[in-house]
Coordinates of C-alpha atoms in Angstrom, one line a residue:
Chain A
M111 CA 25.2 0.9 -18.1
E112 CA 26.6 1.7 -14.7
N113 CA 29.0 4.7 -14.5
I114 CA 32.2 4.0 -12.7
L115 CA 33.9 7.4 -13.3
T116 CA 32.6 10.6 -14.8
I117 CA 35.0 13.4 -15.6
T118 CA 33.5 16.8 -16.6
N119 CA 35.5 19.7 -18.0
L120 CA 38.6 18.9 -16.0
N121 CA 41.5 21.3 -16.1
K122 CA 45.0 21.2 -14.6
K123 CA 47.6 24.0 -15.0
F124 CA 51.2 23.7 -13.9
G125 CA 52.2 27.3 -14.0
T126 CA 51.8 28.2 -17.7
V127 CA 51.5 24.6 -18.8
H128 CA 48.0 23.5 -19.5
A129 CA 48.4 19.8 -18.8
V130 CA 44.8 18.8 -18.9
N131 CA 42.5 20.9 -21.0
N132 CA 38.7 20.8 -20.5
L133 CA 38.7 17.0 -20.5
S134 CA 35.4 15.1 -20.2
L135 CA 35.1 11.4 -20.0
N136 CA 32.7 8.7 -19.0
I137 CA 34.0 5.3 -17.9
K138 CA 31.3 2.6 -17.9
K139 CA 31.4 -0.8 -16.2
G140 CA 32.7 -3.8 -18.1
N141 CA 34.7 -2.0 -20.8
V142 CA 38.5 -1.9 -21.3
Y143 CA 39.5 1.7 -22.0
G144 CA 42.9 2.8 -23.4
I145 CA 44.1 6.3 -22.9
L146 CA 46.5 7.0 -25.7
G147 CA 48.8 9.9 -26.0
P148 CA 52.4 10.9 -26.6
N149 CA 54.6 11.4 -23.6
G150 CA 53.6 14.5 -21.7
S151 CA 50.1 14.6 -23.1
G152 CA 48.5 14.7 -19.7
K153 CA 47.6 11.1 -19.3
S154 CA 49.3 10.6 -16.0
T155 CA 48.2 13.9 -14.7
T156 CA 44.6 13.0 -15.4
L157 CA 45.0 9.7 -13.6
G158 CA 46.8 11.5 -10.8
I159 CA 43.8 13.8 -10.3
I160 CA 41.2 11.1 -10.2
L161 CA 43.4 9.1 -7.8
N162 CA 43.6 12.0 -5.3
V163 CA 47.3 12.7 -5.6
V164 CA 47.2 15.7 -7.9
N165 CA 45.0 18.7 -7.3
K166 CA 42.7 19.8 -10.1
T167 CA 42.7 23.4 -11.2
S168 CA 39.0 23.4 -12.2
G169 CA 36.3 21.0 -13.3
D170 CA 35.0 17.9 -11.6
F171 CA 35.1 14.2 -11.4
T172 CA 32.9 11.7 -9.6
W173 CA 33.3 8.1 -8.7
F174 CA 30.4 5.7 -8.9
D175 CA 28.0 8.5 -9.7
G176 CA 29.1 10.6 -6.7
S177 CA 27.7 8.2 -4.2
I178 CA 30.9 8.1 -2.1
S179 CA 33.9 10.4 -1.4
T180 CA 37.0 10.0 -3.5
H181 CA 39.1 8.3 -0.9
E182 CA 36.3 5.8 0.0
A183 CA 35.9 5.1 -3.8
L184 CA 39.6 4.5 -4.1
K185 CA 39.2 1.6 -1.7
K186 CA 37.2 -0.1 -4.5
V187 CA 39.7 0.8 -7.2
G188 CA 43.0 -0.9 -8.0
A189 CA 45.6 1.4 -9.4
I190 CA 49.2 1.4 -10.5
I191 CA 50.9 4.7 -11.3
E192 CA 54.1 4.8 -13.3
R193 CA 56.4 3.0 -10.9
P194 CA 55.6 0.5 -8.2
N195 CA 55.9 2.2 -4.8
F196 CA 56.3 0.0 -1.8
Y197 CA 58.1 -0.1 1.5
P198 CA 61.6 -1.4 0.5
Y199 CA 62.3 -3.0 3.8
M200 CA 59.0 -5.0 3.9
T201 CA 58.4 -8.3 2.2
A202 CA 55.8 -8.8 -0.5
V203 CA 53.4 -10.3 2.0
Q204 CA 53.9 -7.5 4.5
N205 CA 53.5 -4.8 1.9
L206 CA 50.2 -6.4 0.8
E207 CA 49.0 -6.7 4.4
L208 CA 49.5 -3.0 4.8
V209 CA 47.5 -2.3 1.6
C210 CA 44.7 -4.5 3.1
K211 CA 44.8 -2.4 6.3
I212 CA 44.5 0.8 4.3
K213 CA 41.7 -0.6 2.2
N214 CA 40.0 -2.1 5.3
I215 CA 39.7 -5.6 3.8
S216 CA 40.7 -9.0 5.0
T217 CA 44.2 -10.3 4.2
S218 CA 42.8 -13.7 3.0
K219 CA 43.4 -13.0 -0.7
I220 CA 47.1 -12.2 -0.4
D221 CA 48.3 -15.7 -1.3
E222 CA 45.8 -16.1 -4.2
K223 CA 46.8 -12.7 -5.8
L224 CA 50.5 -13.5 -5.3
K225 CA 50.0 -16.7 -7.2
T226 CA 48.1 -14.8 -10.0
V227 CA 51.2 -12.8 -10.7
N228 CA 53.7 -15.6 -10.1
L229 CA 55.3 -14.1 -7.0
Y230 CA 54.2 -16.7 -4.5
E231 CA 57.6 -18.3 -4.3
R232 CA 59.3 -15.0 -3.5
R233 CA 56.6 -13.8 -1.1
N234 CA 58.9 -13.5 1.9
S235 CA 61.7 -11.6 0.2
S236 CA 62.0 -7.9 0.9
F237 CA 60.7 -5.6 -1.8
Q238 CA 64.2 -4.0 -2.4
T239 CA 65.5 -7.4 -3.6
Y240 CA 63.0 -7.5 -6.5
S241 CA 63.7 -6.9 -10.1
L242 CA 61.6 -4.2 -11.9
G243 CA 59.4 -6.8 -13.5
M244 CA 58.7 -8.4 -10.1
K245 CA 58.0 -5.0 -8.5
Q246 CA 55.5 -4.3 -11.3
R247 CA 53.9 -7.7 -10.8
L248 CA 53.6 -7.0 -7.1
A249 CA 51.9 -3.7 -7.9
I250 CA 49.4 -5.6 -10.0
A251 CA 48.8 -8.1 -7.1
S252 CA 48.3 -5.2 -4.8
A253 CA 45.9 -3.5 -7.1
L254 CA 43.9 -6.7 -7.4
L255 CA 43.7 -7.4 -3.6
N256 CA 40.2 -5.9 -3.2
D257 CA 38.8 -7.5 -6.4
P258 CA 38.5 -3.9 -7.7
E259 CA 35.5 -2.5 -9.6
I260 CA 38.1 -0.9 -11.9
L261 CA 41.7 -1.4 -12.5
I262 CA 43.7 1.6 -13.5
L263 CA 47.1 1.0 -15.1
D264 CA 49.5 3.8 -16.1
E265 CA 52.1 2.6 -18.5
P266 CA 52.4 -0.8 -16.7
T267 CA 55.0 -2.2 -19.2
N268 CA 57.3 0.8 -19.1
G269 CA 60.9 -0.1 -18.6
L270 CA 60.4 -3.8 -18.7
D271 CA 62.2 -6.3 -20.8
P272 CA 60.3 -8.2 -23.6
Q273 CA 59.7 -11.2 -21.2
G274 CA 58.3 -8.8 -18.5
I275 CA 56.2 -7.0 -21.0
H276 CA 54.7 -10.2 -22.2
E277 CA 54.0 -11.4 -18.7
I278 CA 52.2 -8.2 -17.7
R279 CA 50.2 -8.2 -20.9
E280 CA 49.1 -11.8 -20.3
I281 CA 48.0 -10.9 -16.8
I282 CA 46.1 -7.9 -17.9
K283 CA 44.3 -9.8 -20.7
R284 CA 43.3 -12.5 -18.2
I285 CA 41.9 -9.9 -15.8
A286 CA 40.1 -8.2 -18.7
S287 CA 38.6 -11.5 -19.8
E288 CA 37.2 -11.9 -16.3
G289 CA 35.1 -8.8 -16.8
T290 CA 36.9 -6.3 -14.7
T291 CA 36.7 -2.7 -16.0
I292 CA 40.1 -1.5 -17.0
L293 CA 41.5 2.0 -17.7
F294 CA 44.8 1.7 -19.3
A295 CA 47.2 4.5 -20.2
S296 CA 49.9 3.9 -22.7
H297 CA 51.8 5.4 -25.5
L298 CA 52.3 2.0 -27.0
L299 CA 49.6 1.6 -29.7
D300 CA 49.7 -2.1 -30.4
E301 CA 49.3 -2.7 -26.6
V302 CA 46.1 -0.7 -26.6
E303 CA 44.9 -2.2 -29.8
K304 CA 45.4 -5.7 -28.4
I305 CA 43.9 -5.2 -25.0
C306 CA 41.3 -2.4 -25.2
N307 CA 37.9 -2.1 -26.8
Y308 CA 37.5 1.7 -26.2
V309 CA 40.1 4.3 -26.9
I310 CA 40.6 7.9 -25.8
V311 CA 43.2 9.8 -27.6
I312 CA 44.8 12.8 -25.8
R313 CA 47.3 15.3 -27.0
N314 CA 48.5 18.4 -25.0
G315 CA 45.8 17.7 -22.5
I316 CA 43.0 17.9 -25.2
K317 CA 40.8 15.0 -26.0
L318 CA 41.0 14.3 -29.7
Y319 CA 39.0 11.1 -30.0
D320 CA 36.8 9.0 -27.8
G321 CA 35.2 5.8 -29.2
R322 CA 35.5 2.1 -29.9
V323 CA 38.8 0.8 -31.1
D324 CA 37.2 -1.1 -34.0
E325 CA 35.5 2.1 -35.1
I326 CA 38.8 4.0 -35.2
T327 CA 40.4 1.2 -37.2
T328 CA 37.6 0.2 -39.5
S329 CA 37.5 2.6 -42.4
H330 CA 37.6 1.1 -45.8
G331 CA 41.4 1.2 -46.0
L332 CA 43.7 2.4 -48.8
L333 CA 45.4 1.2 -51.9
E334 CA 49.1 1.6 -52.6
L335 CA 50.0 1.5 -56.3
K336 CA 52.9 2.0 -58.6
V337 CA 53.0 2.3 -62.4
N338 CA 56.1 2.5 -64.6
A339 CA 54.5 4.8 -67.2
K340 CA 51.6 7.2 -67.5
E341 CA 51.8 8.1 -63.7
Q342 CA 50.6 11.7 -64.3
E343 CA 47.6 10.5 -66.3
L344 CA 46.7 7.9 -63.6
L345 CA 46.8 10.6 -60.9
E346 CA 44.4 12.8 -62.9
Q347 CA 42.0 9.9 -63.6
L348 CA 42.0 8.2 -60.2
P349 CA 39.7 10.6 -58.3
S350 CA 36.9 9.9 -60.7
F351 CA 37.0 6.2 -60.1
Y352 CA 34.3 4.5 -58.1
G353 CA 35.2 4.2 -54.4
I354 CA 38.1 6.6 -54.3
E355 CA 38.0 9.3 -51.8
S356 CA 41.3 11.0 -52.3
V357 CA 44.7 10.5 -53.9
K358 CA 48.2 11.5 -52.8
I359 CA 51.7 10.5 -53.7
E360 CA 54.1 9.5 -51.0
D361 CA 57.8 8.4 -51.6
G362 CA 56.9 7.6 -55.2
V363 CA 54.0 5.4 -54.3
I364 CA 50.4 6.5 -55.2
I365 CA 48.1 6.2 -52.2
A366 CA 44.4 6.1 -52.9
I367 CA 42.1 6.4 -49.8
L368 CA 38.9 4.4 -50.2
N369 CA 35.4 5.4 -49.2
Q370 CA 33.8 2.2 -50.5
D371 CA 34.6 -1.5 -50.1
V372 CA 36.7 -2.1 -53.2
S373 CA 38.8 -5.2 -53.5
A374 CA 42.3 -5.1 -54.9
S375 CA 41.4 -7.5 -57.8
E376 CA 38.4 -5.4 -58.9
F377 CA 40.5 -2.4 -58.9
N378 CA 43.3 -4.1 -60.9
Q379 CA 40.8 -5.3 -63.5
L380 CA 39.5 -1.7 -63.9
L381 CA 43.0 -0.3 -64.4
I382 CA 43.9 -2.9 -67.0
E383 CA 40.7 -2.0 -68.9
K384 CA 41.8 1.6 -68.8
G385 CA 45.2 0.7 -70.1
F386 CA 47.3 1.1 -67.0
A387 CA 49.9 -1.6 -66.1
L388 CA 50.6 -1.7 -62.4
S389 CA 54.0 -2.7 -61.0
H390 CA 52.8 -2.7 -57.4
L391 CA 49.3 -3.0 -55.8
V392 CA 48.6 -3.5 -52.1
K393 CA 45.4 -2.9 -50.2
R394 CA 45.9 -1.9 -46.6
K395 CA 43.7 -1.4 -43.6
P396 CA 45.0 1.5 -41.5
N397 CA 46.0 0.3 -38.0
L398 CA 45.6 2.2 -34.8
E399 CA 49.1 3.6 -35.2
Q400 CA 48.4 5.4 -38.5
Q401 CA 45.1 6.6 -37.2
F402 CA 46.8 7.8 -34.0
L403 CA 49.5 9.6 -36.0
T404 CA 46.8 11.3 -38.2
L405 CA 44.9 12.4 -35.1
T406 CA 47.9 13.7 -33.2
K407 CA 49.5 15.4 -36.1
Chain B
M93 CA 41.7 5.9 15.1
I94 CA 42.7 2.4 16.0
R95 CA 42.9 1.6 12.3
L96 CA 45.1 4.6 11.5
L97 CA 47.3 3.8 14.5
S98 CA 47.6 0.1 13.5
I99 CA 48.6 1.2 9.9
E100 CA 51.3 3.4 11.3
F101 CA 52.5 0.9 13.8
F102 CA 52.7 -1.7 11.1
K103 CA 55.0 0.5 9.0
L104 CA 57.2 1.1 12.0
R105 CA 57.3 -2.4 13.2
H106 CA 58.9 -3.7 10.1
N107 CA 61.5 -1.0 9.8
R108 CA 64.7 -2.2 11.4
A109 CA 66.4 1.2 11.7
S110 CA 63.4 2.7 13.6
K111 CA 63.0 -0.4 15.7
V112 CA 66.7 -0.1 16.8
L113 CA 66.3 3.6 17.6
V114 CA 63.1 3.0 19.7
I115 CA 64.7 0.1 21.6
F116 CA 67.8 2.2 22.2
Y117 CA 65.7 5.1 23.4
F118 CA 63.8 3.1 26.0
G119 CA 67.1 1.4 27.0
L120 CA 68.6 4.8 27.7
L121 CA 65.5 5.9 29.6
S122 CA 66.0 2.9 31.9
C123 CA 69.6 4.0 32.4
I124 CA 68.3 7.0 34.4
A125 CA 68.6 4.6 37.2
L126 CA 72.4 4.6 36.7
I127 CA 72.5 8.3 37.7
S128 CA 72.0 7.1 41.2
A129 CA 75.5 5.6 41.2
I130 CA 77.2 8.9 40.1
E131 CA 79.6 10.4 42.6
V132 CA 80.9 13.9 42.2
N133 CA 84.4 14.3 43.4
L134 CA 85.7 17.9 43.0
G135 CA 88.3 18.5 45.7
P136 CA 86.4 19.8 48.7
I137 CA 83.0 19.2 47.0
N138 CA 82.2 15.5 47.3
F139 CA 78.7 14.1 47.1
K140 CA 76.8 11.1 45.8
L141 CA 73.9 12.1 43.6
A142 CA 71.6 9.5 45.1
E143 CA 72.1 11.1 48.5
Q144 CA 71.2 14.6 47.3
G145 CA 67.6 13.9 47.6
L146 CA 66.9 13.7 43.8
F147 CA 65.3 10.3 44.2
E148 CA 63.0 11.6 46.9
F149 CA 59.4 11.9 46.2
P150 CA 58.2 14.3 44.8
L151 CA 61.5 15.8 43.5
I152 CA 62.2 12.7 41.5
W153 CA 59.3 13.5 39.1
H154 CA 60.9 16.9 38.3
F155 CA 64.4 15.5 38.0
N156 CA 63.7 12.4 35.9
T157 CA 61.3 14.1 33.4
Y158 CA 63.9 16.9 32.9
F159 CA 66.7 14.5 32.1
A160 CA 64.6 12.0 30.2
A161 CA 63.5 14.8 27.9
I162 CA 67.1 15.1 26.6
L163 CA 66.8 11.7 25.0
K164 CA 63.8 12.8 22.9
F165 CA 66.2 13.3 19.9
F166 CA 66.3 9.6 19.4
L167 CA 62.6 9.5 18.8
L168 CA 62.8 12.7 16.7
L169 CA 64.9 10.7 14.2
V170 CA 62.3 8.0 14.1
I171 CA 59.5 10.6 13.6
V172 CA 61.3 12.6 10.9
S173 CA 62.4 9.6 9.0
M174 CA 58.9 8.0 9.1
V175 CA 57.5 10.9 7.2
A176 CA 60.4 11.8 5.0
N177 CA 60.9 8.2 3.9
E178 CA 57.3 8.1 2.7
Y179 CA 58.3 10.8 0.3
S180 CA 61.5 9.3 -1.0
N181 CA 59.9 5.8 -1.4
K182 CA 56.8 7.5 -2.9
T183 CA 54.7 5.3 -0.5
L184 CA 52.7 8.4 0.5
K185 CA 51.4 8.6 -3.0
Q186 CA 50.6 4.9 -3.0
N187 CA 48.8 5.2 0.4
L188 CA 46.6 7.9 -1.1
I189 CA 45.9 5.8 -4.2
D190 CA 45.1 2.8 -2.0
G191 CA 42.3 4.9 -0.4
L192 CA 43.8 6.7 2.6
S193 CA 42.7 10.4 2.6
K194 CA 45.3 13.1 3.1
K195 CA 43.6 13.9 6.4
E196 CA 43.8 10.3 7.6
Y197 CA 47.5 10.2 6.6
V198 CA 48.4 13.2 8.7
L199 CA 46.2 12.0 11.5
S200 CA 47.9 8.6 11.5
K201 CA 51.3 10.3 11.9
F202 CA 50.0 12.5 14.6
Y203 CA 48.5 9.6 16.5
M204 CA 51.9 7.9 16.3
V205 CA 53.4 11.1 17.8
V206 CA 50.9 11.0 20.6
A207 CA 51.4 7.2 21.1
M208 CA 55.2 7.6 21.3
S209 CA 54.9 10.5 23.7
L210 CA 52.4 8.6 25.9
A211 CA 54.6 5.5 25.9
S212 CA 57.6 7.6 26.9
T213 CA 55.6 9.3 29.7
I214 CA 54.3 6.0 31.1
F215 CA 57.8 4.5 30.9
V216 CA 59.4 7.4 32.8
F217 CA 56.6 7.2 35.3
I218 CA 57.3 3.5 36.0
V219 CA 61.1 3.9 36.1
S220 CA 60.8 6.9 38.5
L221 CA 58.2 5.1 40.6
I222 CA 60.5 2.2 41.1
L223 CA 63.6 4.4 41.8
G224 CA 61.6 6.5 44.2
L225 CA 60.3 3.4 46.0
I226 CA 63.9 2.3 46.4
Y227 CA 65.6 5.5 47.4
S228 CA 62.9 7.7 48.8
T229 CA 62.6 8.1 52.6
D230 CA 59.0 9.2 52.6
K231 CA 56.9 6.6 50.8
S232 CA 53.5 7.8 51.8
V233 CA 51.0 7.8 48.9
S234 CA 50.3 11.5 49.2
M235 CA 54.1 12.2 48.8
I236 CA 54.4 9.8 45.9
F237 CA 51.6 11.4 43.9
T238 CA 52.7 15.0 44.5
D239 CA 54.0 17.1 41.6
L240 CA 52.8 14.7 38.9
E241 CA 52.3 17.8 36.7
Y242 CA 55.9 17.3 35.6
L243 CA 54.8 14.2 33.8
V244 CA 52.1 16.1 32.0
A245 CA 54.7 18.8 31.1
F246 CA 56.9 16.0 29.8
F247 CA 54.1 14.6 27.7
I248 CA 53.3 18.0 26.2
K249 CA 57.0 18.7 25.7
L250 CA 57.4 15.6 23.6
I251 CA 54.2 16.2 21.6
S252 CA 55.2 19.7 20.7
F253 CA 58.8 18.8 19.8
F254 CA 57.7 15.8 17.7
S255 CA 55.0 17.8 16.0
M256 CA 57.6 20.2 14.9
G257 CA 59.7 17.3 13.6
L258 CA 56.7 15.9 11.8
F259 CA 56.1 19.2 10.1
M260 CA 59.7 19.6 9.1
G261 CA 59.8 16.1 7.7
I262 CA 56.8 16.7 5.6
W263 CA 57.9 20.1 4.5
I264 CA 61.5 19.3 3.6
K265 CA 60.9 15.7 2.5
R266 CA 64.4 14.5 3.4
S267 CA 65.3 13.3 6.8
A268 CA 68.8 14.7 7.1
F269 CA 67.8 18.1 5.7
A270 CA 64.7 18.2 8.0
I271 CA 66.9 17.6 11.1
G272 CA 69.3 20.3 9.8
A273 CA 66.4 22.7 9.3
L274 CA 65.3 22.1 12.9
F275 CA 68.8 22.8 14.1
I276 CA 68.9 26.0 12.0
L277 CA 65.5 27.1 13.4
Y278 CA 66.9 26.5 16.9
I279 CA 69.9 28.7 16.2
I280 CA 67.7 31.4 14.6
E281 CA 65.6 31.3 17.7
G282 CA 68.7 31.8 19.8
F283 CA 69.9 34.7 17.7
V284 CA 66.5 36.4 17.7
G285 CA 66.3 36.0 21.5
L286 CA 69.7 37.5 21.9
F287 CA 68.9 40.4 19.5
I288 CA 65.7 41.4 21.3
S289 CA 67.4 41.1 24.7
F290 CA 69.7 44.0 23.6
S291 CA 66.8 46.4 22.9
L292 CA 64.1 45.2 25.4
D293 CA 64.0 44.8 29.1
R294 CA 64.4 41.3 30.7
E295 CA 60.8 40.6 31.4
T296 CA 59.6 41.4 27.9
T297 CA 62.5 39.5 26.4
A298 CA 61.6 36.4 28.5
F299 CA 57.9 36.8 27.5
I300 CA 58.7 37.0 23.7
K301 CA 61.2 34.2 23.9
S302 CA 58.6 31.9 25.6
T303 CA 56.4 32.2 22.6
F304 CA 59.0 30.7 20.3
P305 CA 58.4 27.0 19.4
F306 CA 61.6 25.6 20.8
N307 CA 61.8 27.9 23.8
S308 CA 58.2 27.3 24.9
S309 CA 58.6 23.6 25.0
E310 CA 62.2 23.7 26.4
S311 CA 61.1 25.7 29.4
L312 CA 58.1 23.6 30.2
I313 CA 60.2 21.8 32.8
P314 CA 62.6 24.2 34.6
N315 CA 66.1 23.1 35.3
P316 CA 66.0 21.1 38.6
I317 CA 69.7 21.3 39.4
P318 CA 69.5 24.3 41.7
R319 CA 67.0 22.3 43.8
L320 CA 69.6 19.8 44.8
E321 CA 70.8 20.0 48.4
G322 CA 74.4 19.9 47.4
V323 CA 74.0 22.7 44.8
Q324 CA 72.0 24.8 47.3
E325 CA 74.8 24.5 49.8
I326 CA 77.4 25.5 47.2
S327 CA 75.3 28.5 46.1
N328 CA 74.8 29.5 49.7
Q329 CA 78.5 29.4 50.2
L330 CA 79.0 31.5 47.1
G331 CA 76.4 33.9 48.4
G332 CA 74.0 33.4 45.5
V333 CA 70.3 33.3 46.2
Y334 CA 68.0 31.0 44.2
A335 CA 64.5 32.3 44.4
Q336 CA 63.2 31.0 41.2
S337 CA 59.9 29.1 40.6
Y338 CA 60.1 25.4 39.7
D339 CA 56.5 25.1 38.7
V340 CA 55.4 24.1 35.3
P341 CA 54.6 27.4 33.6
I342 CA 50.9 27.3 32.4
F343 CA 51.6 29.9 29.7
N344 CA 54.2 27.7 28.1
V345 CA 51.8 24.7 28.2
I346 CA 49.3 26.8 26.2
V347 CA 51.9 28.1 23.8
S348 CA 53.3 24.6 23.2
L349 CA 49.9 23.2 22.5
V350 CA 49.1 26.0 20.1
W351 CA 52.4 25.4 18.3
S352 CA 51.7 21.7 18.1
A353 CA 48.3 22.4 16.6
L354 CA 49.8 24.8 14.1
F355 CA 52.5 22.4 13.1
I356 CA 50.1 19.5 12.6
Y357 CA 47.6 21.7 10.7
G358 CA 50.5 23.1 8.7
A359 CA 51.6 19.6 7.8
Y360 CA 48.1 18.8 6.6
A361 CA 47.8 22.0 4.6
L362 CA 51.2 21.3 2.9
I363 CA 50.1 17.8 1.9
K364 CA 46.7 19.0 0.8
R365 CA 48.2 21.7 -1.5
R366 CA 51.0 19.6 -3.0
D367 CA 50.8 17.6 -6.2
L368 CA 52.5 14.3 -5.4

């Protein structure tokens, strides 16, 4: 598949802080990537570097297999970083016209994109009169102007109210469904889980995981159980049962991690045969959040 | 180049504060014509400026460029705010993300400086030409087009002054502080000049001072007042002898251009090195 962005051994140091540590990545056309990491993990710095606003300390990155220079490549990219930055005294239309001038494209798509983000009615109001949600939507319209090869979004729902978050997510989902490659940084896991099919987990500038979202979330799950009596005996016997990988006890609940596909009813049957009466049995699939917390521990 | 200039012009065109300042500036430039109506009435000394020969070709070129240059502060405000605001609005960052290179960004600002200087020069040329045609006694073509080097000096003076403002705006990132820094630099230059004049002879002092950024551009157009007939009369009466040269000093032209290049390159180096 076509490479859109390749990052090799990228490093960024701010004084003694190693914000991006030997990061390598490959972004391929047609996928939706999520960069996950706690605040201050180096997500925004990485995006800043590939977007030409932060200088790298060492390492390399190439756009479109290095066929064009970074600033030429950025004309084919749509990007939103942290907060929407526009000229406060210009209207939405004027701001977008300026972006078209910079990207060297025609202004014919402005109306269409403003309609996409529901700002068409307010197109002639100056940017400074917009609410944060509207500003963020204008930023998305601006990023879409050139029908970009890749859309880069850095925490696009940060600071928005639930209504605004919902609107932005719907817009992103729609764009993703149209086949646009998206690189999406967030610390909100359900957001990434809902939108992305690839995930990259970063902490302290180090890449911890890089792979499909369904791979990270599909393990065989775990069982939560409680017994009123013979708890110690159960704990001793459990590891020898079929399909159990490990056992631990958390807040008075026994947690058995599975390495085979075992259903809750099969397991219950087995325990009854062995003479254990359960007061609580739940089978869970770990979600991205639990996996993420395990990874970034 | 056209693209960069049109980007820059677009940003300026929609900014009301800048537009007002630019209109005000050109309005004031046209007001040079009003000088013709000034009458000086100091007891025994009584003369009308228009009759002192300052609107005679070719003196008018010297006189008008000298006074028009005082108004450059209005455009300086526009230039400084057009770079400093891009920092406070973070639009510089957005411009780069949208695909402008750092070099193109600095070039677009520099082209704007050149465009503004050129527009001012052409404007002063037209105003002076009209005034000259009204008041001058000798309207022969050779007379009209004598001493046009003052316009070139005016152009370079504006470029070097605005380049300094551009650099300060990018360096300091805040309009008000950038203007303040320019003022402080001006004072420091004055003090250094004063300090070296104590220890060195007059000629060396003058030479060193003419390499300073403010001084080199300020003295591109020498003060034309002593050239006026009325002033010459007074000075003759007082026994003073004015034997100074009124030519545009070539050395200052070179120094000013070198400073402009340094400031523009410095602005680029700053932006290139900075993480935004």
